[in-house]
XYZ file of C-alpha atoms in Angstrom:
522
model
C -1.328 1.108 -38.805
C -1.026 2.293 -35.151
C 2.395 -0.112 -33.246
C 0.788 0.484 -29.872
C -3.303 -0.908 -29.198
C -4.441 1.187 -25.053
C -7.339 -1.216 -24.240
C -9.598 -1.002 -21.445
C -11.927 -3.342 -20.110
C -14.140 -5.038 -17.689
C -13.459 -8.516 -17.009
C -14.679 -10.956 -14.129
C -11.632 -12.136 -11.286
C -11.224 -15.169 -12.523
C -9.879 -14.084 -15.667
C -8.561 -10.904 -14.771
C -6.275 -12.581 -11.825
C -5.305 -15.229 -14.111
C -2.447 -14.755 -16.160
C -3.044 -16.512 -19.580
C -6.315 -15.971 -19.407
C -5.828 -11.846 -18.799
C -3.574 -12.222 -21.651
C -5.836 -13.816 -24.308
C -8.587 -11.582 -22.892
C -6.990 -8.306 -23.668
C -5.968 -9.391 -26.804
C -9.366 -9.500 -27.748
C -10.308 -6.717 -26.573
C -7.680 -5.424 -29.277
C -9.108 -7.625 -31.985
C -5.426 -9.554 -31.932
C -4.937 -13.101 -32.311
C -1.852 -14.700 -30.368
C 1.141 -14.079 -31.844
C 0.465 -10.773 -33.731
C 0.951 -8.797 -30.379
C 4.327 -7.790 -29.812
C 3.823 -7.139 -25.991
C 0.811 -6.594 -24.424
C 1.757 -4.156 -21.000
C -0.550 -3.709 -18.213
C -1.155 0.136 -16.672
C -3.927 -0.170 -14.087
C -5.736 -2.303 -12.100
C -8.710 -1.409 -9.668
C -11.273 -3.585 -8.670
C -15.343 -1.629 -9.242
C -17.625 -3.870 -6.700
C -20.956 -1.479 -6.895
C -21.982 -4.010 -10.350
C -23.659 -7.851 -7.988
C -20.341 -8.969 -9.032
C -17.291 -7.738 -8.189
C -15.059 -6.611 -12.111
C -11.914 -6.049 -12.490
C -10.751 -2.788 -14.516
C -8.138 -2.973 -16.057
C -6.231 -1.148 -18.994
C -4.018 -1.951 -21.118
C -0.818 -1.599 -23.964
C -1.482 -3.816 -26.024
C 3.124 -3.324 -28.490
C 2.662 -4.343 -32.066
C 5.936 -3.721 -32.201
C 8.916 -4.624 -30.100
C 8.142 -1.147 -26.738
C 10.716 0.978 -25.130
C 12.873 0.103 -23.296
C 11.816 2.924 -20.498
C 9.154 0.154 -19.819
C 11.463 -2.137 -18.497
C 13.338 0.499 -16.147
C 16.696 0.810 -15.164
C 15.107 4.228 -14.977
C 18.006 5.907 -13.032
C 21.706 5.757 -11.925
C 23.613 8.109 -10.092
C 26.513 9.417 -10.405
C 29.409 9.050 -7.708
C 29.263 12.007 -5.191
C 31.773 10.246 -2.565
C 34.163 14.299 -3.097
C 31.544 15.894 -3.898
C 32.124 19.823 -3.068
C 28.531 20.063 -1.387
C 26.868 17.792 1.690
C 23.462 18.128 2.545
C 22.930 16.483 6.421
C 19.547 14.767 6.613
C 18.675 13.424 9.562
C 15.856 10.073 9.062
C 16.378 7.455 7.122
C 12.385 7.199 6.337
C 11.466 7.296 2.521
C 11.578 11.753 3.064
C 15.861 11.564 4.643
C 16.264 8.547 1.743
C 14.809 10.069 -1.203
C 15.976 13.032 -0.794
C 19.509 11.404 -0.146
C 19.088 10.047 -3.754
C 18.252 12.664 -5.138
C 21.015 15.192 -3.481
C 23.184 12.060 -4.963
C 21.564 12.541 -8.509
C 22.169 16.562 -8.264
C 26.393 16.141 -7.441
C 26.003 16.670 -3.899
C 26.996 14.515 -0.942
C 24.666 13.773 1.415
C 25.414 12.640 5.376
C 22.537 10.264 6.571
C 22.052 9.795 10.404
C 19.704 7.643 11.671
C 18.050 7.412 15.676
C 17.555 3.624 15.163
C 19.189 0.275 13.580
C 19.613 -1.293 9.939
C 16.194 -3.102 9.083
C 17.933 -6.149 9.873
C 18.941 -5.341 13.666
C 16.458 -3.690 14.393
C 14.100 -6.602 14.630
C 15.358 -7.865 17.297
C 13.513 -5.199 18.822
C 10.690 -5.558 17.760
C 10.343 -8.777 19.303
C 11.576 -7.611 22.524
C 8.520 -5.700 22.487
C 6.058 -8.178 20.869
C 7.839 -10.939 23.570
C 8.487 -9.159 25.785
C 6.409 -5.634 26.129
C 10.213 -4.454 26.261
C 9.839 -0.930 23.923
C 14.165 0.427 23.093
C 12.719 4.738 23.107
C 15.679 4.403 19.797
C 14.009 1.116 17.428
C 10.709 -0.165 17.732
C 8.435 0.742 15.024
C 8.743 4.201 14.768
C 11.996 3.909 14.752
C 14.820 3.007 12.065
C 15.892 2.318 8.413
C 13.200 2.875 7.099
C 10.612 4.685 9.327
C 7.051 3.809 10.143
C 6.058 2.347 7.200
C 8.855 -0.722 6.607
C 6.654 -2.639 8.820
C 3.655 -1.230 9.802
C 2.874 -1.765 6.366
C 4.595 -0.516 3.330
C 0.555 1.465 1.531
C 1.512 3.399 -1.077
C -1.676 4.439 -2.151
C -1.218 8.792 -2.057
C -3.954 11.708 -3.718
C -1.019 13.614 -3.218
C -0.190 13.930 -6.866
C 0.509 17.503 -7.500
C 3.289 17.206 -5.058
C 5.321 15.058 -6.854
C 6.043 12.223 -10.198
C 4.106 9.832 -7.938
C 4.488 7.400 -10.713
C 9.314 8.451 -10.669
C 9.664 6.967 -6.426
C 6.922 3.956 -7.892
C 9.897 3.013 -10.438
C 12.918 3.384 -7.637
C 11.480 1.373 -5.129
C 10.339 -1.874 -7.615
C 14.091 -0.955 -9.191
C 15.439 -1.903 -5.293
C 13.213 -4.305 -5.090
C 9.172 -3.963 -4.540
C 7.073 -6.082 -7.135
C 6.692 -4.841 -10.707
C 2.921 -4.870 -9.975
C 3.037 -1.151 -7.511
C 3.289 -0.492 -10.606
C -0.213 -1.014 -12.143
C -2.177 -1.467 -8.734
C -4.381 1.961 -8.325
C -3.829 0.659 -4.282
C -0.084 -0.134 -4.308
C 0.922 -2.281 -1.096
C 4.826 -3.611 -1.044
C 4.078 -5.575 1.707
C 5.712 -4.839 5.517
C 7.762 -8.242 4.913
C 9.296 -7.591 1.427
C 9.332 -3.382 2.550
C 12.980 -3.976 3.924
C 14.986 -5.130 1.543
C 14.142 -2.638 -1.011
C 14.692 0.176 1.905
C 18.432 -2.329 2.438
C 18.818 -1.774 -1.189
C 17.747 2.253 -1.250
C 20.678 2.316 1.463
C 22.884 0.885 -0.520
C 22.669 3.155 -3.698
C 22.967 5.308 -1.367
C 26.566 4.456 -0.011
C 27.484 3.423 -3.499
C 27.306 6.694 -4.833
C 29.695 7.421 -2.122
C 27.152 9.116 0.467
C 27.093 7.787 3.571
C 24.177 6.204 6.293
C 24.968 6.365 9.648
C 22.745 4.278 12.364
C 22.785 4.597 16.662
C 23.380 8.256 15.999
C 20.472 10.330 18.306
C 20.865 14.006 17.857
C 20.571 16.149 20.498
C 21.649 19.504 19.916
C 21.852 21.951 17.205
C 24.878 23.756 15.458
C 23.177 27.170 15.459
C 25.031 30.475 13.887
C 23.084 33.634 14.278
C 20.267 32.218 12.904
C 21.444 29.843 10.585
C 21.290 25.929 10.991
C 25.278 24.949 10.787
C 24.731 21.249 11.460
C 24.140 18.605 14.760
C 25.416 17.391 17.420
C 24.998 13.708 18.378
C 24.687 11.663 21.372
C 28.599 11.271 21.601
C 29.128 14.372 20.933
C 30.575 14.608 17.866
C 29.972 17.445 15.361
C 28.511 17.308 12.139
C 28.303 20.268 9.175
C 27.670 20.295 6.562
C 25.455 23.143 3.281
C 22.113 22.773 4.618
C 20.533 19.853 6.795
C 17.108 18.009 5.655
C 15.068 17.379 9.097
C 13.353 14.195 8.343
C 12.521 12.660 11.652
C 9.201 11.688 10.836
C 6.115 12.318 13.120
C 7.421 10.762 16.699
C 10.269 11.749 17.114
C 9.186 14.403 20.252
C 12.941 15.331 21.233
C 13.619 16.938 18.067
C 10.779 19.113 18.983
C 11.202 19.641 22.366
C 14.883 20.613 21.411
C 13.065 22.824 19.002
C 11.647 24.161 20.818
C 13.899 24.957 23.747
C 16.543 26.269 21.469
C 13.511 28.855 19.952
C 12.761 27.599 16.668
C 10.126 28.019 15.777
C 7.659 25.161 15.629
C 3.299 25.369 15.373
C 0.958 22.728 16.847
C -0.813 20.993 13.721
C -4.616 19.467 14.174
C -4.222 15.669 13.809
C -6.281 13.135 14.380
C -6.679 10.014 17.456
C -9.440 6.691 18.430
C -8.491 2.920 18.485
C -8.149 0.425 16.258
C -11.198 -1.830 15.110
C -10.529 -5.527 13.892
C -13.109 -7.894 12.503
C -12.875 -11.267 10.439
C -10.883 -10.565 7.466
C -13.906 -13.274 5.649
C -17.311 -10.365 7.486
C -15.296 -7.755 5.562
C -15.175 -9.210 2.554
C -18.772 -10.813 2.547
C -19.613 -7.503 2.767
C -17.303 -5.468 -0.052
C -17.726 -8.541 -2.597
C -21.316 -9.865 -1.370
C -19.634 -13.021 -1.953
C -18.858 -15.854 0.412
C -15.377 -16.692 -1.330
C -13.845 -13.726 -2.553
C -11.817 -15.889 -5.027
C -9.358 -14.675 -6.869
C -9.993 -10.971 -5.304
C -7.825 -9.397 -2.969
C -8.499 -9.112 0.993
C -11.578 -6.457 0.545
C -11.052 -2.777 2.262
C -12.928 0.389 3.003
C -12.817 4.086 3.743
C -15.130 5.598 6.010
C -16.247 9.296 6.689
C -19.078 11.194 9.807
C -19.286 14.237 10.546
C -20.710 14.207 14.129
C -21.510 16.850 16.549
C -20.379 16.921 20.274
C -21.279 19.936 22.550
C -21.883 22.133 18.967
C -18.622 21.325 17.476
C -18.353 19.290 14.249
C -15.969 17.449 13.714
C -14.687 14.445 11.134
C -14.747 10.552 11.793
C -13.108 8.279 9.715
C -10.986 5.478 9.316
C -7.344 6.021 8.526
C -4.039 3.241 7.045
C -6.777 0.595 6.619
C -4.746 -2.884 7.262
C -7.037 -6.103 4.884
C -5.633 -9.079 6.110
C -3.078 -7.885 8.362
C -2.411 -7.219 12.213
C -2.104 -5.192 14.893
C 0.744 -3.951 15.736
C 2.548 -1.776 18.960
C 4.071 1.306 18.393
C 5.438 2.967 20.929
C 8.686 4.838 21.145
C 9.228 5.161 24.989
C 8.282 3.303 28.296
C 4.628 3.792 30.536
C 2.787 4.531 27.038
C 0.661 2.276 25.093
C 0.810 3.061 21.102
C -0.717 0.818 18.102
C -0.776 0.332 14.601
C -1.404 -1.514 11.427
C 0.400 -3.310 8.914
C -0.046 -5.790 6.980
C 2.167 -8.178 4.456
C 1.963 -8.364 0.920
C -0.163 -11.230 0.288
C -2.818 -9.928 3.282
C -3.573 -13.608 4.491
C -4.361 -13.038 7.301
C -8.069 -13.436 9.303
C -7.619 -10.331 10.880
C -8.683 -6.316 8.721
C -8.380 -3.954 11.220
C -8.184 0.017 10.775
C -7.999 2.588 12.860
C -11.115 4.725 13.547
C -10.215 8.127 14.038
C -11.780 11.449 14.798
C -10.477 15.004 14.047
C -8.348 17.246 16.565
C -8.146 20.899 15.948
C -6.329 23.292 17.682
C -9.185 24.294 19.577
C -9.388 20.951 21.661
C -5.876 21.433 22.378
C -4.459 23.300 26.385
C -2.456 25.648 24.025
C -2.074 28.758 26.801
C -0.456 25.882 28.904
C 1.812 23.764 26.759
C 1.879 26.362 23.015
C 2.929 24.486 20.162
C 3.704 21.051 22.405
C -0.472 21.807 23.278
C -0.974 17.734 20.276
C 1.831 16.797 21.594
C 0.667 16.729 25.581
C -2.310 15.064 24.365
C -1.037 12.640 22.964
C 1.214 11.789 26.023
C -1.901 12.239 27.667
C -3.362 9.591 26.993
C -1.547 6.961 25.675
C 0.380 7.021 29.006
C -3.262 6.531 30.178
C -4.048 3.559 28.450
C -0.759 2.254 29.713
C -1.899 2.656 33.146
C -5.325 1.215 32.463
C -3.812 -2.100 31.119
C -1.774 -2.951 33.480
C 1.470 -0.594 32.542
C 3.384 -3.093 30.460
C 2.149 -3.567 26.294
C -0.962 -5.207 27.101
C -3.303 -3.097 25.226
C -7.303 -1.635 26.485
C -9.361 -2.783 24.561
C -13.734 -3.590 24.408
C -16.150 -5.529 21.821
C -17.648 -3.010 19.739
C -21.073 -4.037 20.063
C -20.212 -3.288 23.475
C -17.719 0.131 23.475
C -21.351 1.164 21.442
C -23.736 -0.039 24.528
C -21.229 1.894 27.616
C -20.935 -1.551 29.134
C -17.391 -3.247 29.816
C -16.719 -6.556 27.271
C -16.767 -9.462 29.825
C -13.877 -10.687 27.417
C -12.192 -10.453 24.899
C -12.133 -11.967 20.610
C -9.429 -13.571 19.591
C -6.838 -10.635 17.975
C -3.834 -10.061 15.476
C -1.999 -8.166 17.994
C 0.837 -9.706 20.179
C 1.548 -8.547 22.992
C -2.164 -9.075 24.181
C -5.474 -7.239 24.944
C -6.557 -6.343 28.335
C -10.880 -5.487 28.148
C -10.807 -1.881 29.909
C -13.853 0.614 29.524
C -12.194 2.373 26.859
C -14.201 6.266 27.518
C -11.861 5.998 29.851
C -8.710 6.165 28.147
C -9.997 8.410 25.601
C -12.015 10.245 27.422
C -16.112 11.815 27.510
C -15.821 13.666 24.156
C -13.130 11.583 21.738
C -15.636 8.261 22.670
C -18.190 10.173 22.046
C -17.637 11.079 18.711
C -16.541 7.443 18.109
C -19.514 5.927 18.893
C -21.029 8.902 16.216
C -19.091 7.379 13.851
C -18.686 3.041 14.806
C -22.867 3.929 14.277
C -22.535 5.661 10.054
C -20.528 2.228 9.228
C -22.811 0.694 10.717
C -25.044 1.796 8.752
C -23.356 1.183 5.137
C -21.890 -2.091 6.042
C -23.514 -5.537 7.669
C -22.480 -6.423 10.429
C -19.328 -4.273 11.225
C -21.192 -2.229 14.482
C -21.534 -5.223 16.389
C -19.531 -6.937 19.075
C -17.968 -9.317 15.882
C -14.540 -6.516 16.268
C -13.411 -5.431 18.841
C -11.735 -2.124 19.364
C -8.183 -1.783 20.326
C -6.254 2.062 21.628
C -5.252 4.092 20.840
C -4.292 4.432 17.804
C -3.230 7.843 18.080
C -0.222 8.961 15.809
C -1.782 9.010 13.426
C 0.402 13.093 11.737
C 2.814 14.749 13.407
C 0.604 17.217 16.239
C 3.751 20.211 15.092
C 4.884 21.853 12.454
C 7.923 23.237 11.545
C 6.900 26.097 8.843
C 8.522 26.266 6.128
C 8.785 28.968 2.873
C 6.389 28.185 0.472
C 8.627 28.025 -2.284
C 12.281 28.197 -0.360
C 11.379 25.531 1.545
C 13.145 26.574 4.214
C 12.231 27.590 7.941
C 11.931 31.029 7.599
C 13.508 32.032 10.285
C 16.475 29.636 9.919
C 19.207 29.325 7.218
C 20.193 26.038 6.288
C 17.592 23.970 7.701
C 15.168 22.363 5.094
C 11.928 21.175 7.783
C 10.967 17.677 5.483
C 8.380 14.673 5.227
C 5.840 13.938 7.846
C 7.574 15.178 11.165
C 7.208 18.497 9.744
C 4.220 18.061 8.776
C 4.427 18.042 4.962
C 3.497 14.618 4.031
C 0.904 11.560 4.818
C 2.522 8.302 3.853
C 5.642 6.606 2.607
C 5.203 8.641 -1.338
C 3.989 11.744 0.184
C 6.733 11.721 1.884
C 9.755 10.490 -0.673
C 8.510 13.237 -3.446
C 8.644 15.542 -0.343
C 11.291 13.978 0.393
C 13.265 15.453 -2.790
C 11.433 18.718 -3.493
C 13.370 19.775 0.052
C 16.912 18.818 -2.071
C 16.273 20.425 -5.256
C 14.813 23.458 -3.032
C 18.960 23.021 -0.764
C 20.491 22.848 -4.766
C 19.323 25.731 -5.367
C 19.659 27.750 -2.845
C 22.616 26.633 -0.775
């Protein structure tokens, strides 16, 4: 008889989310009685809401003998690289940068991580000033600072990038640094913005304990370029830092870095992205529609994923939901004064009364003014709409908003709904913010989504603008095999800011790949 039985079952939520009842159900499925199994290891949990009543699909291993030690961790050990002969300079302490640093340590290379923003604890004060006093610190906000944009704006770990690296390895590193082990199990894992800062701080501590460096309040202002070879960087304080290679992992909102690269003649390219609004519903409305029951009970706050192909002036563009945050909040994500940007986040319990999601339309190269702005055309389009949103809403961090039913009828909302967006909302005709074409595409999308989710496209919801930082509007090119810039030796463009990732896990995997590439080539 095998030491392990693989089990897959469909259970009611009341059983699946009750630890004792779940244990008995898995033993029953294995044909065993309590005491006959040494350990039950839950491997996968997902919700099947296609039938009349939602069910939870579980996959588990039932061990008849003690299981292998590697189920429990720790899985990773980091050697001392304080005296290492090779160094890598990593610009940005988001997931791409931190995971690049840890992988470099495993490969015997000393990482020097520079981050323009502050550590996670100090960063909170600037977020409070942004929410309460409408003060935007260009170096410390929801996008910039230790952990990057994901630290205080959600912590969703779902990715479709299964061919870019070992997803389970990334999740295990996060668990080893304090994330809940449930992220190894859930089909759509999520740490939560209230827990992620502690995980990020633990990742930083691992880098430092192994002899690496992490420096905050260190903004890059120039490059040390010698005969098409990047030797290092110059900081705002005038310090020069050199290394054997540079991993550029600055995130999708470091516009000054794109400007710097363009000014110094480093090849960059305009890239398609997406732009739109946040839509906010009562979470109970989404739960009712998705689970078909008035009380979701032990089920998690329901989410959704929607897409529709739109036509406007003979051009087809996709409109889709992005970064859906069940039981979450809308937050201000501006990185400079004079602009309004919104994003979404959820705490680990996802227990807010609100559900929000980005609803965005694809922006292709032909939608940008490439003739005037060249590779920065998408960035300029973002800025134009973000600045207009700020102006129309009163030149603070108040956000322009409109009830969804009113938006579909193209009328200003006389009053708005209660919102999770702490700075506050201003009734605005969103066509004036977005422009006619983008607004019309979003209307077509919302009308289609209203057919798929009862009550979705009504005045029970409102839209808040603008959701513009979906991904980088610029790509920093790199060789497919070496991951090095095609013209600049020693430069390894990495993560979301370079155009090669789309979330925490994919950015972390790309950071690891860049560290490996640097170790091989430099």
